[in-house]
């Protein structure tokens, strides 16, 4: 339940005739003048040149600046309807009602060049207080003392007519510094932003999109700009960083305005201060100078909070910007705003360190780390291993590696990193990519940083700036590849359609099972799979044996173990779990031994095309363990128009019947 307290404000004075402030549509009001003491604030409506239906407000006095539209509209809404006086009386004590020279606010509302309302605002008083039953908070309703110029009567009007007009020019100023949009910025120049004082120039080229966007907020969608470095040269630009920077510049907001009544030195500016210059599409430009100053300030004490001992002064850093075209003011901004614009050239460098390298144009790779050296070359549509020689490679693995290298992203750039600190003078790993045309790029890795969470690396190019960077340590694992990692993982290199013999032997639960399959010509003259062992020989099921052969042909190594020997993982005939032998009609023969020992869900294996010990999925091997009955089939039917072969009887001529002569 809401509780209402009504306070009757009725001074015991002579009653005055009634008055009312006239209603004026807020869309018709084009000028507001507010006077307080010796200060005058003039606000004027400014129509949008592109869209006359839209408009903004600007302060024309005491300075020229954009006004906060929402605060001006709060003033205008007061006159949306007629405001009659509740009561009136002859006021003799101007100070009591707020009409003295210090507190009185004179307001003039104009529409179409004519004065529509002209009055003086005094104090406001609480008319009633309501307690919100849900939030338990008090909500106050006000009444305001108002006088007409050159009149002796004081009137009380419903509502708060004082708070909207009781503002200083700084409170009505729009804190957004610039009027241009991010899409209008065509060029960015940064001077002395980095430790090496390298000047940065970014140029954005515009590409108009076919899709038109009606909402001006989506201007960047309509004008998509591609940014590139002009200086320093030969550096790839991070489009997202450049676009974000331009948007941040266009949306720059001021924390506080400071009047410049002397030298810029007192704010920390000097001749060597960093600068930012933004050139717009219409060739106009804005230049900002950066400065920061640390001073000792006493902390602000909240009277509501009690402290045992007042704390001493603390060092506080203020961040300032100076606009070259504004000689009268310095703008104080928040720390995150300052740091968002104070950027070295490395902030705009593409984190993708090999952004300009196309994986498809990599002609050869040289990878060296520890005591391993791998050299790979493109051969037609595939790859071959040059060093070590004689290793059959997996083309997909090499393509994946090339894509990994060309997609490497830096966590951050560290242009000030020292060689002894980074270890890049004598790198622990390098990957050299030679491109079509002979150009080469080399990626090197050095030492880990102090926290061990990052590792130093850099790209060495034949041209362009070399900048050390920090990468996540996972990059070391991604690049430390050996010849085994690129080796083909296909176990059997036999064409299943040409396979003539298949031998499968395995031990399970203490029992050994041996299967021998052979292709033979049957009575129908066609080649069929026969299960020749164990005896007796029977026809095999073509579909089931075909599926088995297909699975065996698809066997792939999962992982290689260069340090393991066959003996230590039971890869010898008398201790093997599974043995598979294949041969074709040309006499080519391959065999595979699979151990009973496992590495998790993988079994050790040796044989086939790969060299050394490797592993195969336990579940894949289990699917190969078949018995004779699993593969048993039926004999093929003889051709329809053919008599079954077998012993034949000689046909004797029938005896002649006697004839009568």
XYZ file of C-alpha atoms in Angstrom:
661
model
C 0.000 0.000 0.000
C 1.391 3.414 -0.963
C 1.529 5.985 1.810
C 1.080 9.608 0.708
C 2.209 12.552 2.792
C 0.627 15.828 1.667
C 2.364 19.027 2.693
C 0.276 22.196 2.267
C 2.453 25.078 1.149
C 0.436 28.252 1.446
C 2.343 31.311 2.601
C 0.283 33.781 4.523
C 0.594 36.479 1.898
C -1.642 38.471 -0.398
C -3.118 36.213 -3.117
C -2.032 36.898 -6.699
C -3.975 36.494 -9.922
C -3.502 33.107 -11.669
C -0.895 32.493 -14.376
C 0.125 29.609 -16.627
C 3.091 28.608 -18.752
C 1.824 28.002 -22.276
C 2.053 24.625 -24.008
C 4.604 24.406 -26.832
C 5.417 21.261 -28.794
C 8.983 20.216 -28.176
C 9.427 19.809 -31.935
C 8.518 23.471 -32.500
C 10.938 24.904 -29.938
C 14.111 25.998 -31.725
C 15.951 28.002 -29.061
C 16.387 27.938 -25.280
C 18.176 30.700 -23.336
C 19.113 30.164 -19.694
C 20.562 32.982 -17.539
C 21.956 32.519 -14.066
C 23.899 35.299 -12.376
C 26.252 36.678 -14.979
C 26.340 33.447 -17.032
C 24.241 32.891 -20.136
C 23.718 29.533 -21.855
C 22.150 29.603 -25.319
C 20.933 26.395 -26.959
C 19.860 26.233 -30.591
C 18.304 23.508 -32.715
C 20.428 22.414 -35.669
C 18.751 20.562 -38.522
C 20.511 17.613 -40.113
C 21.732 18.554 -43.604
C 21.242 14.988 -44.883
C 17.839 14.466 -43.266
C 15.872 17.684 -42.430
C 13.392 15.658 -40.375
C 16.182 14.934 -37.926
C 17.898 17.524 -35.786
C 20.450 18.006 -33.029
C 21.046 20.689 -30.424
C 24.148 22.783 -29.999
C 25.418 25.240 -27.431
C 26.028 28.632 -29.044
C 27.043 30.470 -25.851
C 29.305 30.683 -23.857
C 31.070 28.372 -26.359
C 30.139 26.536 -29.524
C 29.680 22.796 -28.960
C 27.207 19.998 -29.402
C 24.671 19.673 -26.582
C 23.529 16.477 -24.878
C 20.263 15.937 -26.713
C 18.589 13.987 -23.903
C 19.162 16.807 -21.390
C 17.793 19.445 -23.746
C 14.737 17.304 -24.443
C 14.128 17.046 -20.680
C 13.752 20.850 -20.680
C 11.459 20.825 -23.715
C 9.112 18.179 -22.339
C 8.193 20.510 -19.457
C 6.107 22.521 -21.942
C 4.284 19.643 -23.611
C 1.106 20.863 -21.882
C -0.106 24.064 -20.203
C 1.192 24.486 -16.641
C -1.237 26.573 -14.591
C -0.196 27.980 -11.234
C -1.497 26.163 -8.163
C -1.453 29.325 -6.103
C 0.191 32.732 -6.066
C 1.156 35.399 -3.592
C 3.160 38.579 -3.324
C 6.730 37.662 -2.521
C 8.707 40.076 -0.407
C 11.688 37.880 0.533
C 13.349 36.939 -2.762
C 16.094 34.916 -1.077
C 13.557 32.752 0.757
C 11.984 31.606 -2.501
C 15.232 31.443 -4.498
C 14.832 34.618 -6.544
C 18.019 36.333 -5.393
C 20.770 37.043 -7.917
C 22.734 33.906 -7.005
C 19.968 31.291 -7.302
C 17.400 32.717 -9.726
C 17.354 31.090 -13.190
C 15.803 33.093 -16.024
C 14.452 30.909 -18.854
C 13.373 31.970 -22.348
C 11.675 29.461 -24.658
C 11.487 30.444 -28.341
C 9.709 28.888 -31.306
C 9.735 30.236 -34.859
C 11.729 33.277 -33.737
C 9.071 34.333 -31.165
C 9.198 34.120 -27.373
C 6.674 31.524 -26.184
C 7.551 31.383 -22.490
C 9.663 33.719 -20.390
C 9.902 33.149 -16.636
C 12.224 33.009 -13.634
C 12.698 29.782 -11.674
C 13.245 29.861 -7.914
C 13.521 27.081 -5.352
C 11.714 23.779 -5.533
C 9.961 22.211 -2.550
C 8.764 18.694 -1.787
C 5.008 18.550 -2.284
C 4.540 14.909 -1.318
C 6.504 11.726 -0.665
C 5.233 8.314 -1.693
C 6.694 5.042 -0.463
C 6.857 2.378 -3.133
C 5.427 -0.813 -1.552
C 7.624 -3.038 -3.703
C 11.010 -1.329 -3.402
C 10.318 0.478 -0.090
C 11.970 3.549 -1.545
C 10.673 7.083 -1.224
C 9.556 8.880 -4.360
C 9.300 12.637 -4.045
C 7.019 14.951 -5.989
C 8.030 18.601 -6.285
C 6.495 22.006 -6.752
C 8.500 24.979 -7.984
C 8.380 28.721 -7.237
C 8.146 30.729 -10.455
C 8.030 34.489 -11.161
C 7.414 36.434 -14.328
C 9.983 39.106 -15.270
C 9.229 42.559 -13.778
C 6.438 41.106 -11.643
C 6.050 41.123 -7.841
C 4.040 37.912 -7.499
C 5.399 34.436 -6.735
C 3.589 31.411 -8.163
C 3.738 27.746 -7.283
C 3.636 25.311 -10.212
C 3.402 21.538 -10.084
C 6.545 19.625 -11.057
C 10.280 20.188 -10.867
C 11.058 23.113 -13.153
C 14.430 23.844 -11.574
C 16.559 20.689 -11.977
C 16.513 20.564 -15.841
C 17.722 24.203 -16.104
C 20.072 24.168 -13.102
C 23.110 23.039 -15.087
C 26.518 24.426 -15.959
C 27.668 24.612 -19.604
C 29.968 21.624 -19.045
C 27.017 19.470 -17.973
C 25.156 20.246 -21.175
C 28.138 19.568 -23.434
C 28.188 16.325 -25.374
C 31.154 14.297 -24.099
C 31.660 12.735 -27.541
C 34.636 14.598 -28.980
C 34.180 14.083 -32.728
C 31.210 14.286 -35.087
C 32.597 12.031 -37.836
C 31.835 8.314 -38.196
C 34.398 5.531 -38.198
C 33.599 4.905 -41.887
C 34.794 8.453 -42.724
C 38.385 7.849 -41.543
C 40.675 7.111 -44.504
C 44.147 7.442 -42.991
C 45.776 7.122 -39.567
C 49.214 8.482 -38.647
C 50.843 7.735 -35.280
C 53.995 9.524 -34.153
C 56.281 8.421 -31.297
C 53.880 5.825 -29.930
C 56.460 3.021 -29.597
C 59.752 2.749 -27.738
C 61.754 2.830 -30.998
C 59.743 5.930 -32.016
C 58.763 4.340 -35.324
C 56.157 6.383 -37.170
C 53.095 4.441 -38.259
C 50.877 5.197 -41.239
C 47.785 3.149 -42.010
C 45.703 3.704 -45.124
C 42.215 2.302 -45.613
C 40.829 1.563 -49.049
C 37.046 1.473 -49.430
C 35.034 -1.137 -51.250
C 31.362 -0.314 -51.725
C 29.114 -3.283 -51.063
C 26.075 -3.976 -53.243
C 23.802 -4.313 -50.240
C 22.600 -0.851 -49.215
C 22.098 -0.179 -45.520
C 19.490 2.403 -44.553
C 20.469 2.640 -40.886
C 23.360 5.135 -40.449
C 24.601 3.052 -37.521
C 25.536 0.399 -40.065
C 27.748 2.755 -42.083
C 30.721 0.446 -41.699
C 28.752 -2.336 -43.381
C 28.064 -0.044 -46.322
C 31.683 1.085 -46.581
C 33.987 -1.792 -45.823
C 37.541 -0.519 -45.488
C 40.682 -2.613 -45.913
C 43.663 -1.308 -43.941
C 47.320 -1.632 -44.882
C 50.675 -0.364 -43.602
C 52.407 2.404 -45.515
C 55.006 2.735 -42.767
C 56.681 0.623 -41.531
C 56.648 -1.246 -44.826
C 56.310 -4.976 -45.520
C 54.063 -5.630 -42.497
C 50.684 -7.331 -42.667
C 47.914 -5.341 -40.991
C 45.395 -6.907 -38.618
C 42.063 -5.732 -40.048
C 40.113 -6.265 -36.834
C 42.621 -4.236 -34.778
C 42.673 -1.342 -37.265
C 38.871 -1.265 -37.552
C 38.471 -1.412 -33.771
C 40.959 1.458 -33.355
C 39.099 3.690 -35.839
C 35.778 2.969 -34.156
C 37.288 3.800 -30.775
C 38.627 7.089 -32.150
C 35.267 8.083 -33.663
C 33.460 7.258 -30.406
C 36.019 9.025 -28.164
C 34.372 10.515 -25.070
C 35.792 13.197 -22.784
C 35.799 12.724 -19.032
C 36.321 16.396 -18.187
C 36.924 19.669 -20.060
C 39.784 21.879 -18.805
C 40.150 25.510 -19.854
C 43.603 26.239 -21.218
C 44.586 29.547 -19.651
C 48.319 29.174 -20.057
C 50.944 26.759 -21.305
C 50.268 23.113 -22.109
C 53.269 22.197 -19.949
C 51.229 22.121 -16.745
C 49.232 19.222 -18.183
C 52.380 17.271 -19.091
C 52.550 18.138 -22.800
C 55.901 18.750 -24.503
C 57.376 19.094 -27.978
C 58.084 15.330 -27.994
C 54.583 14.268 -26.949
C 53.066 11.422 -29.007
C 50.580 12.470 -31.676
C 47.753 10.926 -33.658
C 46.490 12.349 -36.927
C 43.308 11.083 -38.592
C 42.544 12.143 -42.170
C 38.951 11.876 -43.352
C 37.552 11.117 -46.791
C 37.004 14.829 -47.499
C 40.739 15.482 -46.797
C 40.028 17.287 -43.519
C 42.033 16.043 -40.558
C 42.153 16.081 -36.768
C 45.334 15.867 -34.699
C 45.456 14.740 -31.074
C 48.455 15.105 -28.774
C 48.844 12.726 -25.825
C 50.100 13.475 -22.307
C 49.787 12.070 -18.815
C 50.684 13.586 -15.497
C 50.994 12.019 -12.051
C 50.216 14.251 -9.073
C 49.621 13.782 -5.364
C 46.010 14.286 -4.369
C 44.139 13.979 -1.128
C 41.485 11.281 -1.338
C 37.919 12.495 -1.443
C 36.218 11.888 1.896
C 32.634 10.712 1.946
C 30.971 12.449 4.936
C 28.610 9.508 5.361
C 31.487 7.080 5.933
C 33.447 7.347 9.162
C 37.172 6.660 9.148
C 39.392 6.162 12.136
C 42.401 7.852 10.583
C 42.358 10.070 7.506
C 44.638 8.646 4.817
C 47.430 10.751 3.352
C 47.787 12.012 -0.210
C 47.955 9.431 -2.990
C 49.591 9.534 -6.399
C 46.990 9.843 -9.138
C 47.689 9.777 -12.885
C 45.589 11.982 -15.154
C 45.346 11.333 -18.891
C 45.028 14.287 -21.273
C 44.408 14.895 -24.968
C 44.829 18.166 -26.820
C 43.052 18.830 -30.103
C 45.217 20.906 -32.415
C 42.218 22.877 -33.721
C 41.063 23.799 -30.192
C 43.505 26.244 -28.597
C 41.327 26.975 -25.573
C 40.855 23.566 -23.980
C 42.485 20.334 -22.866
C 40.438 17.157 -22.617
C 40.839 14.725 -19.754
C 39.922 11.141 -20.621
C 39.666 7.851 -18.771
C 42.707 5.586 -18.591
C 41.186 2.851 -20.781
C 40.251 5.498 -23.399
C 43.812 6.837 -23.423
C 45.381 3.382 -23.658
C 42.910 2.380 -26.367
C 44.336 5.109 -28.627
C 47.964 5.102 -27.486
C 49.102 2.240 -29.712
C 52.549 1.245 -31.068
C 52.795 -0.189 -34.585
C 52.931 -3.734 -33.177
C 49.311 -3.347 -32.012
C 48.227 -3.230 -35.671
C 50.419 -6.082 -36.880
C 48.548 -9.188 -37.918
C 48.836 -11.798 -35.171
C 48.911 -14.359 -37.953
C 52.676 -14.124 -38.474
C 52.653 -15.778 -41.918
C 49.434 -14.153 -43.110
C 50.739 -13.554 -46.623
C 51.886 -17.142 -47.241
C 49.567 -19.392 -49.247
C 49.938 -23.054 -48.098
C 49.324 -24.239 -51.674
C 52.387 -22.319 -52.903
C 54.837 -23.927 -50.452
C 57.319 -25.846 -52.616
C 59.592 -27.381 -49.973
C 59.984 -27.638 -46.196
C 63.055 -27.904 -44.022
C 62.411 -28.640 -40.344
C 65.167 -28.825 -37.761
C 65.070 -29.216 -33.974
C 67.199 -31.025 -31.400
C 69.089 -33.568 -33.557
C 66.329 -34.115 -36.091
C 66.379 -32.782 -39.636
C 63.534 -33.419 -42.053
C 63.484 -32.178 -45.646
C 60.345 -32.488 -47.777
C 59.587 -31.530 -51.384
C 56.480 -31.421 -53.503
C 56.375 -34.170 -56.120
C 53.543 -33.646 -58.567
C 50.317 -33.630 -56.556
C 51.992 -35.283 -53.573
C 55.114 -35.013 -51.420
C 58.379 -36.903 -51.042
C 60.892 -37.018 -48.200
C 64.378 -35.944 -49.262
C 65.968 -36.424 -45.841
C 66.003 -39.005 -44.391
C 65.685 -40.793 -47.730
C 63.605 -43.867 -48.423
C 60.627 -43.002 -46.214
C 57.174 -43.186 -47.768
C 55.254 -40.116 -46.636
C 51.633 -39.359 -45.798
C 50.738 -36.337 -48.015
C 47.802 -35.321 -45.804
C 50.064 -35.092 -42.738
C 52.458 -32.787 -44.589
C 49.611 -30.606 -45.853
C 48.303 -30.365 -42.292
C 51.752 -29.327 -41.060
C 52.059 -26.615 -43.742
C 48.640 -25.237 -42.779
C 49.650 -25.288 -39.097
C 52.821 -23.278 -39.771
C 51.138 -20.724 -42.039
C 48.286 -20.267 -39.527
C 50.519 -19.610 -36.486
C 49.284 -16.687 -34.364
C 51.364 -14.648 -31.935
C 50.019 -13.962 -28.457
C 51.856 -10.608 -28.477
C 54.732 -8.839 -30.220
C 57.844 -8.027 -28.195
C 60.006 -5.612 -30.240
C 62.182 -4.838 -27.204
C 63.079 -8.491 -26.458
C 66.842 -8.989 -26.134
C 68.538 -11.867 -28.037
C 69.972 -13.445 -24.866
C 66.563 -13.240 -23.220
C 64.606 -14.667 -26.158
C 67.123 -17.235 -27.391
C 66.339 -16.301 -30.991
C 69.985 -15.794 -31.923
C 70.554 -19.550 -31.614
C 67.034 -20.924 -32.065
C 66.032 -24.340 -30.772
C 63.738 -24.974 -33.748
C 63.342 -23.612 -37.229
C 60.915 -24.366 -40.033
C 61.938 -23.028 -43.437
C 59.286 -22.798 -46.148
C 60.411 -22.206 -49.738
C 57.692 -20.805 -51.965
C 57.126 -20.883 -55.696
C 59.465 -18.348 -57.263
C 62.286 -19.038 -54.807
C 61.220 -16.751 -51.938
C 61.603 -18.314 -48.502
C 60.296 -17.593 -45.006
C 61.672 -19.161 -41.848
C 59.903 -19.479 -38.531
C 62.187 -19.912 -35.506
C 61.486 -20.697 -31.858
C 63.698 -19.625 -28.950
C 63.412 -19.858 -25.173
C 60.372 -19.767 -22.945
C 59.643 -16.583 -21.018
C 60.033 -16.285 -17.247
C 56.559 -17.567 -16.497
C 57.106 -20.559 -18.849
C 53.620 -19.955 -20.269
C 54.899 -18.395 -23.504
C 57.767 -19.046 -25.883
C 59.685 -16.543 -28.027
C 59.505 -16.847 -31.800
C 59.858 -14.772 -34.941
C 59.605 -14.919 -38.716
C 62.728 -14.328 -40.799
C 61.938 -12.915 -44.221
C 64.066 -11.870 -47.150
C 62.427 -8.442 -46.882
C 60.443 -6.570 -44.252
C 60.773 -5.859 -40.545
C 61.638 -8.715 -38.166
C 59.790 -8.428 -34.860
C 60.146 -10.976 -32.015
C 56.884 -12.274 -30.597
C 55.559 -14.464 -27.811
C 53.583 -17.582 -28.687
C 51.670 -20.071 -26.593
C 53.885 -23.016 -25.647
C 51.587 -25.396 -27.557
C 53.269 -24.179 -30.758
C 56.391 -26.132 -29.749
C 54.418 -29.393 -29.676
C 52.758 -28.566 -32.998
C 56.067 -27.993 -34.794
C 58.379 -30.582 -33.228
C 57.773 -33.208 -35.884
C 60.144 -36.003 -36.938
C 60.318 -38.171 -40.051
C 58.064 -40.706 -38.316
C 55.290 -38.116 -37.991
C 55.261 -37.672 -41.765
C 55.675 -41.379 -42.552
C 52.789 -43.092 -44.312
C 50.443 -44.757 -41.834
C 49.046 -47.251 -44.359
C 50.057 -50.725 -43.109
C 49.566 -52.852 -46.239
C 50.314 -51.520 -49.686
C 48.608 -54.253 -51.639
C 45.679 -53.930 -53.998
C 42.852 -56.003 -52.402
C 41.525 -56.889 -55.875
C 44.860 -58.554 -56.736
C 45.236 -60.385 -53.435
C 45.704 -64.162 -53.872
C 46.603 -65.446 -50.386
C 45.615 -64.358 -46.885
C 46.841 -65.984 -43.680
C 45.387 -65.058 -40.273
C 46.710 -66.552 -37.049
C 45.730 -65.422 -33.534
C 45.773 -66.637 -29.936
C 42.692 -66.111 -27.798
C 41.973 -67.598 -24.349
C 44.907 -69.987 -24.689
C 43.669 -71.341 -28.008
C 45.330 -70.698 -31.358
C 43.197 -70.179 -34.443
C 44.714 -70.302 -37.916
C 42.926 -69.419 -41.103
C 44.306 -69.673 -44.638
C 42.388 -68.208 -47.536
C 43.321 -68.637 -51.204
C 41.844 -67.547 -54.498
C 41.217 -70.558 -56.757
C 39.382 -71.246 -59.961
C 36.205 -73.195 -59.349
C 34.175 -75.479 -61.600
C 32.458 -72.448 -63.112
C 35.802 -71.222 -64.379
C 35.737 -68.134 -62.142
C 38.085 -67.167 -59.292
C 36.650 -67.721 -55.802
C 37.974 -67.430 -52.260
C 38.499 -70.813 -50.650
C 39.079 -71.499 -46.939
C 41.902 -74.043 -47.289
C 42.832 -74.277 -43.608
C 41.654 -75.710 -41.323
C 40.631 -78.672 -43.462
C 38.457 -79.634 -45.170
C 38.679 -77.013 -47.870
C 35.412 -75.143 -48.361
C 34.124 -72.286 -50.457
C 34.283 -68.902 -48.714
C 31.521 -66.318 -48.502
C 32.528 -63.727 -51.109
C 30.900 -60.788 -49.305
C 32.273 -61.629 -45.849
C 35.792 -62.308 -47.097
C 35.615 -59.176 -49.255
C 34.705 -57.126 -46.161
C 37.594 -58.728 -44.216
C 40.077 -57.986 -47.004
C 38.805 -54.406 -47.193
C 39.305 -53.906 -43.439
C 42.817 -55.320 -43.602
C 43.604 -53.043 -46.554
C 42.411 -50.037 -44.513
C 44.624 -50.761 -41.484
C 46.496 -47.607 -40.415
C 49.165 -46.992 -37.825
C 48.061 -44.669 -35.024
C 51.415 -43.813 -33.482
C 55.086 -44.653 -34.024
C 57.506 -45.665 -31.227
C 61.055 -45.109 -32.468
C 62.593 -46.056 -29.106
C 60.887 -49.416 -28.639
C 62.236 -52.775 -29.793
C 60.084 -55.647 -31.033
C 61.239 -57.968 -28.231
C 60.253 -55.728 -25.330
C 56.661 -55.469 -26.537
C 56.276 -59.199 -27.445
C 56.452 -58.674 -31.201
C 57.974 -62.111 -31.829
C 56.216 -65.102 -33.373
C 55.938 -67.296 -30.295
C 54.453 -64.459 -28.198
C 52.434 -62.566 -30.796
C 48.715 -62.007 -30.396
C 47.868 -61.769 -34.115
C 49.816 -62.533 -37.301
C 48.562 -61.486 -40.722
C 50.252 -62.394 -44.021
C 49.211 -61.260 -47.473
C 50.510 -62.021 -50.961
C 49.418 -61.358 -54.520
C 49.913 -63.109 -57.811
C 53.233 -61.349 -58.505
C 54.860 -62.888 -55.442
C 54.841 -59.694 -53.409
C 54.358 -60.626 -49.771
C 53.765 -58.549 -46.606
C 53.199 -59.633 -43.040
C 52.127 -57.965 -39.805
C 52.697 -59.037 -36.208
C 50.468 -57.595 -33.471
C 51.451 -57.791 -29.812
C 49.274 -58.649 -26.827
C 50.810 -55.675 -25.020
C 48.951 -52.396 -25.331
C 49.353 -48.663 -24.971
C 45.910 -47.880 -23.606
C 43.383 -48.765 -26.279
C 46.123 -49.404 -28.863
C 48.128 -52.580 -29.538
C 51.786 -52.582 -30.559
C 52.511 -53.830 -34.060
C 55.344 -54.296 -36.536
C 55.493 -55.114 -40.213
C 53.794 -54.064 -43.395
C 54.936 -50.892 -45.117
C 55.850 -48.738 -42.039
C 59.242 -49.147 -40.412
C 59.715 -49.736 -36.692
C 57.170 -50.327 -33.944
C 53.788 -48.648 -34.204
C 50.308 -49.047 -32.742
C 46.885 -49.978 -34.104
C 43.495 -49.585 -32.484
C 42.576 -52.583 -30.319
C 38.972 -52.451 -31.522
C 39.970 -52.539 -35.191
C 42.117 -55.636 -34.634
C 39.337 -57.380 -32.733
C 37.029 -56.960 -35.746
C 39.498 -59.009 -37.847
C 39.486 -62.109 -35.632
C 37.318 -64.474 -37.652
C 36.759 -68.243 -37.517
C 36.180 -70.690 -40.346
C 32.425 -70.751 -39.789
C 32.338 -66.930 -39.980
C 33.701 -67.018 -43.535
C 32.164 -70.239 -44.806
C 30.093 -69.980 -47.984
C 28.404 -72.222 -50.544
C 29.639 -73.635 -53.812
C 28.709 -71.577 -56.852
C 25.863 -72.870 -59.030
C 26.838 -74.221 -62.471
C 25.900 -72.211 -65.548
C 22.245 -72.673 -66.608
C 22.872 -73.957 -70.182
C 25.710 -76.277 -69.327
C 25.517 -80.004 -68.567
C 27.231 -80.928 -65.339
C 30.583 -82.514 -65.933
C 30.861 -86.259 -65.161
C 31.183 -89.725 -66.750
C 29.350 -90.057 -70.128
C 27.742 -93.230 -71.635
C 28.366 -94.182 -75.299
C 25.118 -94.213 -77.261
C 24.501 -97.483 -79.218
C 22.398 -97.396 -82.405
C 18.895 -98.839 -82.002
C 18.360 -102.306 -83.586
C 16.712 -102.277 -86.977
C 13.225 -103.662 -87.179
C 12.755 -106.597 -89.588
C 11.088 -105.705 -92.839
C 8.962 -107.877 -95.172
C 10.202 -108.138 -98.646
